[in-house]
Short mmCIF file of C-alpha atoms and ligand atoms in Angstrom, two decimals:
data_model
loop_
_atom_site.label_atom_id
_atom_site.label_comp_id
_atom_site.label_asym_id
_atom_site.label_seq_id
_atom_site.Cartn_x
_atom_site.Cartn_y
_atom_site.Cartn_z
CA MET A 1 -12.33 34.52 -40.41
CA ASP A 2 -8.96 33.85 -41.69
CA LEU A 3 -7.90 30.69 -39.84
CA GLN A 4 -4.15 30.78 -41.05
CA ARG A 5 -3.80 33.93 -39.30
CA LEU A 6 -5.08 32.38 -35.96
CA ALA A 7 -2.86 29.19 -36.18
CA THR A 8 -1.66 27.91 -32.94
CA ALA A 9 1.90 27.40 -32.02
CA SER A 10 3.37 24.02 -33.24
CA ARG A 11 3.95 23.06 -29.68
CA LEU A 12 0.31 22.53 -29.21
CA ALA A 13 0.57 19.29 -31.20
CA ASN A 14 2.52 17.89 -28.15
CA ILE A 15 -0.19 18.90 -25.61
CA ASP A 16 -3.10 16.26 -25.34
CA ALA A 17 -6.61 16.78 -24.03
CA PHE A 18 -7.64 14.62 -21.09
CA HIS A 19 -9.62 11.70 -21.78
CA VAL A 20 -11.63 12.24 -18.51
CA MET A 21 -12.70 15.56 -19.60
CA GLU A 22 -14.71 13.93 -22.22
CA LEU A 23 -16.17 11.59 -19.72
CA ALA A 24 -17.18 14.37 -17.32
CA LYS A 25 -18.85 16.06 -20.10
CA GLN A 26 -20.85 13.11 -20.97
CA ALA A 27 -21.53 12.66 -17.07
CA ALA A 28 -22.85 16.10 -16.85
CA GLU A 29 -25.22 15.62 -19.80
CA LEU A 30 -26.45 12.27 -18.15
CA GLU A 31 -26.84 14.41 -15.02
CA ARG A 32 -29.10 16.81 -16.87
CA ALA A 33 -31.06 14.26 -18.00
CA GLY A 34 -31.90 13.14 -14.48
CA ARG A 35 -29.36 10.37 -13.96
CA HIS A 36 -27.59 10.03 -10.72
CA ILE A 37 -23.90 9.74 -11.24
CA ILE A 38 -21.12 8.85 -8.73
CA HIS A 39 -17.88 10.72 -9.55
CA MET A 40 -14.60 8.83 -8.75
CA GLY A 41 -12.79 10.30 -11.72
CA ILE A 42 -11.88 13.62 -9.99
CA GLY A 43 -8.38 14.05 -8.19
CA GLU A 44 -10.05 16.35 -5.69
CA PRO A 45 -10.62 15.86 -2.07
CA ASP A 46 -14.59 15.97 -1.22
CA PHE A 47 -13.57 17.92 1.83
CA THR A 48 -13.05 21.72 1.65
CA ALA A 49 -10.72 23.97 3.79
CA ALA A 50 -10.79 23.74 7.35
CA GLU A 51 -12.82 26.02 9.32
CA PRO A 52 -9.78 28.00 10.91
CA VAL A 53 -8.57 28.59 7.41
CA VAL A 54 -11.89 29.97 6.25
CA ARG A 55 -11.89 32.20 9.24
CA ALA A 56 -8.24 33.47 8.43
CA ALA A 57 -9.42 34.17 4.73
CA GLU A 58 -12.34 36.36 6.05
CA ALA A 59 -9.90 38.21 8.40
CA ALA A 60 -7.39 38.64 5.69
CA MET A 61 -9.96 40.30 3.32
CA ARG A 62 -11.26 42.45 6.06
CA ARG A 63 -7.93 43.47 7.06
CA GLY A 64 -7.29 44.36 3.24
CA VAL A 65 -4.28 42.28 2.91
CA THR A 66 -5.30 41.84 -0.70
CA GLN A 67 -2.53 43.50 -2.56
CA TYR A 68 0.29 41.98 -4.62
CA THR A 69 2.72 39.96 -2.39
CA SER A 70 6.46 39.33 -3.04
CA ALA A 71 6.83 36.89 -5.73
CA LEU A 72 8.24 34.32 -3.45
CA GLY A 73 5.39 34.55 -1.10
CA ILE A 74 4.69 36.33 2.37
CA ALA A 75 7.72 35.72 4.90
CA PRO A 76 5.25 34.38 7.66
CA LEU A 77 4.07 31.55 5.12
CA ARG A 78 7.57 30.72 3.96
CA GLU A 79 8.63 30.40 7.57
CA ALA A 80 5.47 28.20 8.29
CA ILE A 81 6.12 25.87 5.36
CA ALA A 82 9.92 25.69 6.57
CA GLY A 83 8.62 24.81 9.98
CA TYR A 84 6.45 22.14 8.40
CA TYR A 85 9.42 20.36 7.11
CA LYS A 86 10.92 20.40 10.71
CA THR A 87 7.88 18.64 12.34
CA MET A 88 7.04 16.51 9.32
CA TYR A 89 10.29 15.14 8.41
CA GLY A 90 12.83 16.33 10.94
CA ILE A 91 14.65 18.52 8.41
CA ASP A 92 16.14 21.93 8.44
CA ILE A 93 14.94 23.84 5.37
CA PRO A 94 15.72 27.67 5.62
CA ALA A 95 12.60 29.74 4.61
CA ARG A 96 14.57 31.52 2.13
CA ARG A 97 14.52 28.39 -0.25
CA VAL A 98 10.69 28.18 -0.17
CA VAL A 99 8.91 29.75 -3.00
CA VAL A 100 5.16 29.91 -2.70
CA THR A 101 3.27 29.36 -6.11
CA ALA A 102 -0.21 29.23 -7.23
CA GLY A 103 -0.76 25.58 -6.72
CA ALA A 104 1.75 22.78 -7.60
CA SER A 105 0.79 23.36 -11.05
CA ALA A 106 2.55 26.88 -11.15
CA ALA A 107 5.27 25.20 -9.08
CA LEU A 108 6.05 22.68 -11.68
CA LEU A 109 5.71 25.22 -14.56
CA LEU A 110 8.15 27.53 -12.80
CA ALA A 111 10.52 24.54 -12.32
CA CYS A 112 10.52 23.60 -16.08
CA ALA A 113 10.69 27.58 -17.09
CA VAL A 114 13.94 27.41 -15.15
CA LEU A 115 15.33 24.18 -15.88
CA VAL A 116 14.28 22.58 -19.06
CA GLU A 117 16.34 23.87 -21.94
CA ILE A 118 14.94 23.76 -25.70
CA GLY A 119 15.00 20.18 -26.86
CA ALA A 120 16.02 18.85 -23.57
CA GLU A 121 14.89 15.58 -22.61
CA VAL A 122 13.16 14.89 -19.01
CA LEU A 123 12.51 11.26 -17.78
CA MET A 124 9.20 10.30 -16.11
CA PRO A 125 7.59 7.14 -15.43
CA ASP A 126 4.76 5.97 -17.77
CA PRO A 127 2.15 6.16 -15.98
CA SER A 128 2.53 9.86 -14.87
CA TYR A 129 0.32 12.76 -13.79
CA PRO A 130 -0.80 13.99 -17.58
CA CYS A 131 0.25 17.54 -16.93
CA ASN A 132 3.89 16.64 -16.14
CA ARG A 133 4.73 15.71 -19.79
CA HIS A 134 2.76 18.81 -20.97
CA PHE A 135 4.59 21.19 -18.56
CA VAL A 136 8.04 19.79 -20.13
CA ALA A 137 6.44 20.58 -23.78
CA ALA A 138 5.42 23.97 -22.98
CA PHE A 139 8.96 24.80 -22.47
CA ASP A 140 9.71 23.04 -25.82
CA GLY A 141 11.42 19.94 -23.82
CA ARG A 142 10.71 16.40 -24.60
CA ALA A 143 9.21 14.25 -21.86
CA LYS A 144 10.60 10.77 -22.14
CA MET A 145 8.17 8.35 -20.63
CA ILE A 146 9.73 5.16 -19.37
CA PRO A 147 7.42 2.09 -19.03
CA SER A 148 7.06 1.40 -15.51
CA GLY A 149 5.12 -1.47 -14.44
CA PRO A 150 3.75 -2.94 -11.15
CA ALA A 151 6.81 -5.01 -10.39
CA GLN A 152 8.64 -1.44 -9.91
CA ARG A 153 5.57 0.11 -8.11
CA PHE A 154 4.91 2.04 -11.30
CA GLN A 155 7.76 4.14 -10.44
CA LEU A 156 11.22 4.68 -12.15
CA THR A 157 14.27 2.79 -11.09
CA ALA A 158 17.65 4.09 -10.76
CA GLN A 159 18.85 1.25 -13.20
CA GLN A 160 16.27 2.82 -15.85
CA VAL A 161 17.44 6.22 -15.15
CA GLU A 162 21.17 5.01 -16.08
CA THR A 163 19.89 2.97 -18.99
CA HIS A 164 17.52 5.81 -20.57
CA TRP A 165 19.86 8.87 -19.82
CA GLY A 166 21.01 10.20 -23.22
CA GLU A 167 22.71 12.85 -24.93
CA GLN A 168 19.90 15.14 -24.38
CA THR A 169 18.69 14.10 -20.95
CA ARG A 170 18.83 16.96 -18.41
CA GLY A 171 16.65 15.47 -15.57
CA VAL A 172 13.96 13.54 -14.04
CA LEU A 173 10.44 14.44 -13.23
CA LEU A 174 9.06 12.08 -10.44
CA ALA A 175 5.81 12.12 -8.00
CA SER A 176 5.92 10.03 -4.91
CA PRO A 177 3.18 8.92 -4.02
CA SER A 178 2.09 8.81 -7.53
CA ASN A 179 -1.15 10.19 -9.48
CA PRO A 180 -2.31 7.68 -10.76
CA THR A 181 -1.07 4.93 -8.86
CA GLY A 182 -1.11 6.10 -5.18
CA THR A 183 2.50 4.25 -5.08
CA SER A 184 5.47 5.80 -3.48
CA ILE A 185 8.94 5.45 -4.57
CA LEU A 186 10.82 3.36 -1.67
CA PRO A 187 13.51 5.51 0.19
CA ASP A 188 16.53 3.42 -0.88
CA GLU A 189 15.36 3.18 -4.62
CA LEU A 190 14.96 6.94 -4.45
CA ALA A 191 18.18 7.58 -3.05
CA ARG A 192 19.75 5.54 -5.87
CA ILE A 193 17.84 7.53 -8.48
CA LEU A 194 19.19 10.91 -7.09
CA LYS A 195 22.67 9.74 -6.99
CA ALA A 196 22.28 8.51 -10.73
CA VAL A 197 20.81 12.03 -11.39
CA ARG A 198 23.57 13.88 -9.42
CA THR A 199 26.58 11.74 -11.10
CA ARG A 200 25.06 12.97 -14.70
CA GLN A 201 24.93 16.58 -13.36
CA GLY A 202 21.12 16.68 -14.05
CA PHE A 203 18.22 18.00 -12.19
CA ALA A 204 15.53 15.93 -10.04
CA ILE A 205 12.11 17.59 -9.75
CA VAL A 206 10.21 15.74 -6.97
CA ASP A 207 6.57 16.37 -6.64
CA GLU A 208 5.61 15.33 -3.07
CA ILE A 209 1.94 16.96 -3.27
CA TYR A 210 0.32 13.60 -1.99
CA GLN A 211 2.99 13.23 0.94
CA GLY A 212 0.61 14.54 3.50
CA LEU A 213 -1.70 11.42 2.73
CA SER A 214 0.72 8.46 3.14
CA TYR A 215 -1.08 5.66 5.07
CA ASP A 216 1.50 2.93 5.76
CA ALA A 217 4.75 4.52 6.48
CA PRO A 218 6.01 8.03 7.36
CA PRO A 219 6.90 9.60 4.20
CA VAL A 220 10.37 10.49 3.32
CA SER A 221 10.93 13.88 1.27
CA ALA A 222 13.44 13.74 -1.24
CA LEU A 223 15.13 16.70 0.65
CA SER A 224 16.33 14.43 3.37
CA LEU A 225 18.17 12.33 0.76
CA ASP A 226 19.50 15.23 -1.46
CA ASP A 227 19.56 18.88 -0.49
CA ASP A 228 19.61 20.04 -4.42
CA VAL A 229 16.49 18.33 -5.17
CA ILE A 230 13.47 20.68 -6.44
CA THR A 231 10.46 19.65 -4.49
CA VAL A 232 6.98 20.49 -5.26
CA ASN A 233 4.16 20.64 -3.05
CA SER A 234 0.70 22.10 -2.44
CA PHE A 235 -2.36 23.10 -0.09
CA SER A 236 -4.72 21.22 -2.74
CA LYS A 237 -4.68 17.80 -1.57
CA TYR A 238 -3.71 17.06 2.20
CA PHE A 239 -5.01 20.64 3.12
CA ASN A 240 -8.38 20.36 0.95
CA MET A 241 -7.63 23.81 -0.78
CA THR A 242 -7.67 22.71 -4.55
CA GLY A 243 -9.38 25.95 -5.88
CA TRP A 244 -7.50 28.37 -3.50
CA ARG A 245 -4.53 27.91 -5.79
CA LEU A 246 -1.66 27.69 -3.46
CA GLY A 247 1.50 25.44 -3.57
CA TRP A 248 5.11 25.78 -2.97
CA LEU A 249 8.60 24.74 -4.09
CA VAL A 250 11.80 24.00 -2.02
CA VAL A 251 14.74 24.97 -4.32
CA PRO A 252 18.36 25.27 -3.77
CA ASP A 253 19.93 28.21 -2.63
CA GLU A 254 21.45 29.29 -5.89
CA LEU A 255 18.27 28.90 -7.86
CA VAL A 256 16.00 31.08 -5.63
CA GLY A 257 16.89 34.28 -7.76
CA ALA A 258 16.06 32.40 -10.99
CA PHE A 259 12.64 31.13 -9.58
CA GLU A 260 11.87 34.64 -8.40
CA LYS A 261 12.48 36.47 -11.52
CA VAL A 262 10.30 34.01 -13.52
CA ALA A 263 7.61 34.04 -10.87
CA GLN A 264 7.48 37.75 -11.02
CA ASN A 265 7.03 37.81 -15.01
CA LEU A 266 4.64 34.79 -15.14
CA PHE A 267 2.49 35.20 -12.19
CA ILE A 268 3.58 38.35 -10.14
CA CYS A 269 2.41 36.16 -7.00
CA ALA A 270 0.17 33.62 -5.73
CA SER A 271 -3.38 34.77 -4.20
CA ALA A 272 -2.57 37.04 -1.35
CA VAL A 273 -5.99 35.92 0.51
CA ALA A 274 -5.04 32.25 0.01
CA GLN A 275 -1.37 32.89 1.48
CA HIS A 276 -2.72 34.55 4.46
CA ALA A 277 -5.38 31.88 5.09
CA ALA A 278 -2.74 29.18 4.72
CA LEU A 279 -1.11 30.42 7.71
CA ALA A 280 -4.04 28.95 9.68
CA CYS A 281 -3.44 25.54 8.08
CA PHE A 282 -0.43 24.97 10.70
CA SER A 283 -2.51 25.80 13.85
CA PRO A 284 -2.81 22.64 16.06
CA GLU A 285 -6.80 23.09 15.71
CA ALA A 286 -6.60 22.82 11.79
CA LEU A 287 -3.88 20.13 11.84
CA ALA A 288 -6.13 18.01 13.82
CA ILE A 289 -9.04 18.15 11.20
CA TYR A 290 -6.84 17.54 8.53
CA ASP A 291 -5.42 14.41 10.46
CA ALA A 292 -8.92 13.19 11.08
CA ARG A 293 -9.67 13.54 7.30
CA LYS A 294 -6.56 11.70 6.54
CA ALA A 295 -7.53 8.94 8.69
CA GLU A 296 -11.13 8.91 6.74
CA PHE A 297 -9.12 8.64 3.56
CA HIS A 298 -7.04 5.85 4.96
CA ARG A 299 -10.18 3.99 6.12
CA ARG A 300 -11.75 4.22 2.34
CA ARG A 301 -8.44 2.97 1.08
CA ASP A 302 -8.79 0.03 3.19
CA ALA A 303 -12.35 -0.48 2.01
CA ILE A 304 -12.04 0.21 -1.44
CA VAL A 305 -9.02 -2.01 -2.61
CA PRO A 306 -10.63 -5.26 -1.18
CA ALA A 307 -13.97 -4.21 -2.93
CA LEU A 308 -12.20 -3.63 -6.29
CA GLU A 309 -10.34 -7.08 -6.13
CA SER A 310 -13.62 -8.88 -5.53
CA LEU A 311 -15.16 -7.19 -8.60
CA GLY A 312 -12.21 -8.55 -10.55
CA LEU A 313 -10.25 -5.27 -10.87
CA ARG A 314 -6.92 -6.51 -9.65
CA VAL A 315 -4.89 -4.05 -7.56
CA PRO A 316 -1.30 -5.36 -8.42
CA VAL A 317 0.37 -2.72 -6.12
CA LYS A 318 -1.46 -1.78 -3.09
CA PRO A 319 -1.51 2.13 -3.04
CA ASP A 320 0.30 3.58 -0.05
CA GLY A 321 -0.84 7.31 -0.42
CA ALA A 322 -3.02 9.91 -2.37
CA PHE A 323 -6.43 8.91 -2.89
CA TYR A 324 -6.15 6.76 -6.11
CA VAL A 325 -6.25 3.05 -6.97
CA TYR A 326 -4.85 1.88 -10.22
CA ALA A 327 -6.50 -1.21 -11.16
CA ASP A 328 -6.02 -4.09 -13.72
CA CYS A 329 -9.26 -4.26 -15.73
CA ARG A 330 -8.32 -7.24 -17.80
CA GLY A 331 -9.89 -9.78 -15.55
CA VAL A 332 -13.44 -8.31 -15.31
CA ASN A 333 -16.56 -10.20 -16.51
CA HIS A 334 -17.40 -7.71 -19.38
CA PRO A 335 -17.02 -7.78 -23.12
CA SER A 336 -14.64 -4.40 -22.84
CA ALA A 337 -12.33 -6.40 -20.27
CA GLY A 338 -8.77 -4.99 -21.10
CA ASP A 339 -9.98 -1.95 -22.92
CA ALA A 340 -10.10 0.65 -20.50
CA ASP A 341 -11.42 3.45 -22.60
CA ALA A 342 -14.50 1.25 -23.79
CA LEU A 343 -14.74 -0.15 -20.26
CA THR A 344 -14.84 3.34 -18.59
CA GLN A 345 -17.46 4.47 -21.21
CA ALA A 346 -19.65 1.51 -20.22
CA MET A 347 -19.33 2.03 -16.61
CA LEU A 348 -20.47 5.83 -17.05
CA HIS A 349 -23.43 4.77 -19.28
CA ASP A 350 -24.70 1.42 -17.75
CA ALA A 351 -23.47 1.87 -14.25
CA GLY A 352 -23.43 5.73 -13.44
CA VAL A 353 -19.94 5.59 -12.10
CA VAL A 354 -17.14 7.79 -13.48
CA LEU A 355 -13.55 6.50 -13.61
CA VAL A 356 -10.64 7.46 -15.71
CA PRO A 357 -8.97 5.20 -18.19
CA GLY A 358 -5.30 4.48 -18.13
CA GLN A 359 -4.70 6.21 -21.55
CA ASP A 360 -4.70 9.65 -19.97
CA PHE A 361 -1.55 8.66 -18.10
CA GLY A 362 0.68 7.65 -20.89
CA PRO A 363 0.55 4.85 -23.66
CA TYR A 364 2.31 2.09 -21.79
CA THR A 365 -0.22 -0.83 -21.12
CA ALA A 366 -2.68 2.13 -20.77
CA SER A 367 -5.79 0.16 -21.72
CA ASP A 368 -5.13 -2.56 -19.00
CA TYR A 369 -5.76 -0.02 -16.20
CA ILE A 370 -8.40 2.33 -14.89
CA ARG A 371 -7.79 4.81 -12.26
CA ILE A 372 -10.35 5.05 -9.20
CA SER A 373 -10.37 7.99 -6.99
CA TYR A 374 -11.46 7.37 -3.48
CA ALA A 375 -11.91 11.28 -2.65
CA THR A 376 -15.78 10.87 -2.30
CA SER A 377 -17.75 9.86 0.65
CA MET A 378 -17.76 6.20 2.02
CA GLU A 379 -21.38 6.08 1.15
CA ASN A 380 -20.72 6.95 -2.43
CA ILE A 381 -17.99 4.32 -2.60
CA GLU A 382 -20.21 1.63 -1.18
CA GLU A 383 -23.12 2.72 -3.72
CA ALA A 384 -20.63 2.58 -6.64
CA MET A 385 -19.23 -0.65 -5.78
CA ALA A 386 -22.80 -2.06 -5.60
CA ARG A 387 -23.54 -0.62 -8.96
CA LEU A 388 -20.20 -2.06 -10.52
CA GLY A 389 -21.29 -5.49 -8.91
CA LYS A 390 -24.34 -5.39 -10.92
CA PHE A 391 -22.69 -4.21 -13.94
CA PHE A 392 -19.97 -6.97 -13.91
CA ALA A 393 -22.91 -9.82 -12.84
C1 LIG B 1 0.78 14.68 -8.91
C2 LIG B 1 0.13 16.15 -8.97
N1 LIG B 1 0.74 17.00 -9.04
C3 LIG B 1 0.07 18.25 -9.15
C4 LIG B 1 -1.24 18.46 -9.23
C5 LIG B 1 -1.54 20.02 -9.35
O1 LIG B 1 -2.07 20.32 -8.28
P1 LIG B 1 -2.40 22.08 -7.71
O2 LIG B 1 -3.82 21.82 -7.26
O3 LIG B 1 -1.76 22.14 -6.44
O4 LIG B 1 -1.86 22.76 -8.94
C6 LIG B 1 -1.94 17.50 -9.14
C7 LIG B 1 -3.59 17.53 -9.15
O5 LIG B 1 -4.10 16.62 -9.30
C8 LIG B 1 -1.33 16.15 -9.17
O6 LIG B 1 -2.23 15.01 -9.06
#
């Protein structure tokens, strides 16, 4: 084969593979060899869609509402999502500003397609969700990752936005609560960040995918602070519908046409069955199920944080949302303390527990941290903590 002919585009050089996928492959091999592995690497709820949603999907298939929809999504779902903002945050969002997408992933991709100029710089915290820098790179922008340590809840500050905003900077990409840290940006700081961005005529994309899983205080949407923010959300996490591929954006009125045009071209529409099924997410019956599951995540958070601390995995900022803990591995009793990559390898092979090394989320102090996902049963969490207890003994 003529390899030269099939050379990849140069932008591929800016897109990295996940370290955790390598660990997942090794875990699968160990499982094939008969080992019992506990998966705490994955960022996916262990629950699946609530029963009313499954019934709605079946009914949608029987009714044959399985054809393309409008690129912006079916009208009742856009209205239901707008209604969700009213009940959840007390804010009025017109349904015409809601863009239904194939997950938050497609939402972020669309937002970057619409807003990121070639060569434009987008500020984001380091650590961040790995795909964020790659969404920007996919449109030939440049993610500028700003070191964001525990003193600032692993999130950008307004001061940093002001300091790092350069000639080529066009906007910020934030997530609150964050993956990998489970920490939110405090509302006052978020308001200051949005003001700094607005003063510079930039854009703010705020990923609120984990807001439904906020444990310590009612979540505050960036939309209640600034109407021009582009917010991203999804049915994947709170609604436990990862594989259904459904999410949404709320965009300013004047951008709806641009998002529609790009969505038509890139995706045509989000899954029709998933859209019709998702209408049932907002029924009282489904919301009661989801709230009970959220309470279960909360219970796990409260159990796992002290358990990790007692293993020497210090948690410098208590996560207030999502299902992740970002723990400092420098103080553990192991030769690979402070080398997250080697430590997660050893944890997999010697203890049979999959965790994610900080390296996946950006270079800043990456080897000091590991991400633990508690999107698994309490039984698994207890077993994993017991195994790690022996591993560090
Ligand atoms: C912060 C964040 N944003 C977006 C996504 C993508 O989610 P979706 O399944 O809705 O595409 C994830 C998935 O883990 C995430 O953690």
